[in-house]
PDB file of C-alpha atoms in Angstrom:
ATOM      1  CA  MET G  43     -68.078  13.488 241.883  1.00 91.00           C
ATOM      2  CA  LYS G  44     -66.560  13.667 238.429  1.00 94.00           C
ATOM      3  CA  PRO G  45     -62.761  13.972 238.267  1.00 94.00           C
ATOM      4  CA  ALA G  46     -62.933  15.556 234.803  1.00 96.00           C
ATOM      5  CA  ALA G  47     -65.153  18.362 236.132  1.00 97.00           C
ATOM      6  CA  ILE G  48     -62.741  18.958 239.010  1.00 97.00           C
ATOM      7  CA  LYS G  49     -59.751  19.045 236.653  1.00 97.00           C
ATOM      8  CA  HIS G  50     -61.546  21.547 234.416  1.00 97.00           C
ATOM      9  CA  LEU G  51     -62.133  23.876 237.370  1.00 98.00           C
ATOM     10  CA  VAL G  52     -58.501  23.603 238.493  1.00 97.00           C
ATOM     11  CA  GLU G  53     -57.333  24.462 234.984  1.00 97.00           C
ATOM     12  CA  THR G  54     -59.719  27.365 234.404  1.00 97.00           C
ATOM     13  CA  GLN G  55     -60.390  29.055 237.758  1.00 97.00           C
ATOM     14  CA  SER G  56     -58.302  30.817 240.380  1.00 97.00           C
ATOM     15  CA  LEU G  57     -58.444  29.926 244.057  1.00 96.00           C
ATOM     16  CA  PRO G  58     -60.248  33.178 244.985  1.00 97.00           C
ATOM     17  CA  ARG G  59     -62.896  32.514 242.311  1.00 97.00           C
ATOM     18  CA  LEU G  60     -63.384  28.970 243.600  1.00 97.00           C
ATOM     19  CA  LEU G  61     -63.790  30.240 247.159  1.00 96.00           C
ATOM     20  CA  ALA G  62     -66.316  32.840 245.980  1.00 97.00           C
ATOM     21  CA  ALA G  63     -68.213  30.156 244.049  1.00 96.00           C
ATOM     22  CA  GLU G  64     -68.295  27.984 247.180  1.00 96.00           C
ATOM     23  CA  GLN G  65     -69.858  30.808 249.175  1.00 96.00           C
ATOM     24  CA  ALA G  66     -72.352  31.564 246.399  1.00 96.00           C
ATOM     25  CA  LEU G  67     -73.447  27.933 246.170  1.00 95.00           C
ATOM     26  CA  LEU G  68     -73.854  27.733 249.946  1.00 95.00           C
ATOM     27  CA  ARG G  69     -76.152  30.781 249.770  1.00 95.00           C
ATOM     28  CA  GLY G  70     -78.097  29.254 246.887  1.00 93.00           C
ATOM     29  CA  ALA G  71     -76.805  31.888 244.470  1.00 94.00           C
ATOM     30  CA  SER G  72     -75.146  31.544 241.087  1.00 91.00           C
ATOM     31  CA  PRO G  73     -71.426  30.746 241.319  1.00 92.00           C
ATOM     32  CA  GLY G  74     -70.593  33.188 238.526  1.00 91.00           C
ATOM     33  CA  PHE G  75     -69.216  30.619 236.086  1.00 95.00           C
ATOM     34  CA  PRO G  76     -70.440  27.255 234.793  1.00 94.00           C
ATOM     35  CA  ILE G  77     -69.810  24.235 236.983  1.00 96.00           C
ATOM     36  CA  SER G  78     -70.804  20.812 235.746  1.00 94.00           C
ATOM     37  CA  GLY G  79     -72.933  18.680 237.998  1.00 92.00           C
ATOM     38  CA  ASP G  80     -76.438  17.300 238.190  1.00 92.00           C
ATOM     39  CA  SER G  81     -77.277  19.220 241.365  1.00 91.00           C
ATOM     40  CA  ALA G  82     -76.072  22.121 243.473  1.00 90.00           C
ATOM     41  CA  GLY G  83     -74.589  19.546 245.852  1.00 93.00           C
ATOM     42  CA  GLU G  84     -72.514  17.951 243.126  1.00 95.00           C
ATOM     43  CA  GLN G  85     -71.406  21.372 241.895  1.00 96.00           C
ATOM     44  CA  LEU G  86     -70.368  22.281 245.443  1.00 96.00           C
ATOM     45  CA  THR G  87     -68.426  19.027 245.693  1.00 96.00           C
ATOM     46  CA  HIS G  88     -66.566  19.861 242.487  1.00 97.00           C
ATOM     47  CA  VAL G  89     -65.765  23.379 243.714  1.00 97.00           C
ATOM     48  CA  LEU G  90     -64.548  22.140 247.112  1.00 97.00           C
ATOM     49  CA  ALA G  91     -62.374  19.475 245.504  1.00 97.00           C
ATOM     50  CA  ALA G  92     -60.918  21.911 242.981  1.00 98.00           C
ATOM     51  CA  GLY G  93     -60.212  24.428 245.731  1.00 97.00           C
ATOM     52  CA  PHE G  94     -58.381  21.849 247.829  1.00 98.00           C
ATOM     53  CA  ILE G  95     -56.376  20.573 244.872  1.00 98.00           C
ATOM     54  CA  LEU G  96     -55.446  24.023 243.578  1.00 97.00           C
ATOM     55  CA  GLY G  97     -54.495  25.204 247.069  1.00 97.00           C
ATOM     56  CA  TYR G  98     -52.377  22.096 247.609  1.00 98.00           C
ATOM     57  CA  MET G  99     -50.676  22.589 244.250  1.00 97.00           C
ATOM     58  CA  GLN G 100     -49.782  26.187 245.070  1.00 96.00           C
ATOM     59  CA  LYS G 101     -48.687  25.560 248.651  1.00 97.00           C
ATOM     60  CA  ASN G 102     -46.603  22.472 247.889  1.00 97.00           C
ATOM     61  CA  GLU G 103     -45.524  23.255 244.336  1.00 97.00           C
ATOM     62  CA  ALA G 104     -47.138  19.961 243.379  1.00 97.00           C
ATOM     63  CA  SER G 105     -48.515  18.719 240.087  1.00 97.00           C
ATOM     64  CA  PHE G 106     -52.220  18.241 239.497  1.00 97.00           C
ATOM     65  CA  ALA G 107     -51.728  14.468 239.605  1.00 97.00           C
ATOM     66  CA  ALA G 108     -49.950  14.566 242.977  1.00 98.00           C
ATOM     67  CA  ALA G 109     -52.496  16.934 244.513  1.00 98.00           C
ATOM     68  CA  SER G 110     -55.368  14.831 243.156  1.00 97.00           C
ATOM     69  CA  ARG G 111     -53.906  11.695 244.731  1.00 97.00           C
ATOM     70  CA  VAL G 112     -53.738  13.443 248.099  1.00 97.00           C
ATOM     71  CA  PHE G 113     -57.334  14.664 247.789  1.00 97.00           C
ATOM     72  CA  PHE G 114     -58.805  11.333 246.708  1.00 96.00           C
ATOM     73  CA  GLN G 115     -56.827   9.476 249.386  1.00 97.00           C
ATOM     74  CA  ARG G 116     -58.406  11.767 251.987  1.00 95.00           C
ATOM     75  CA  VAL G 117     -61.830  11.071 250.511  1.00 94.00           C
ATOM     76  CA  ARG G 118     -61.240   7.314 250.650  1.00 95.00           C
ATOM     77  CA  GLU G 119     -60.050   7.545 254.273  1.00 94.00           C
ATOM     78  CA  SER G 120     -63.075   9.589 255.283  1.00 93.00           C
ATOM     79  CA  ILE G 121     -65.579   7.085 253.912  1.00 92.00           C
ATOM     80  CA  SER G 122     -63.885   3.902 255.105  1.00 84.00           C
TER      81      SER G 122
END
């Protein structure tokens, strides 16, 4: 997971496009726009993270930094 790739997606894609890309990647299809990552799994991770962060930003009127902290805290909790 590369935070810079996630930030790029948040800055350049809308939530509906991220959700469509998620579905495309799950089907093994092209997401419709470039997503950095060494594998489809890493690309999916970036899309899921960007979707969460962008959704959180919109719902809570939060900054990217605040939404990112929430996301990465959840990741840390899930793997500990």
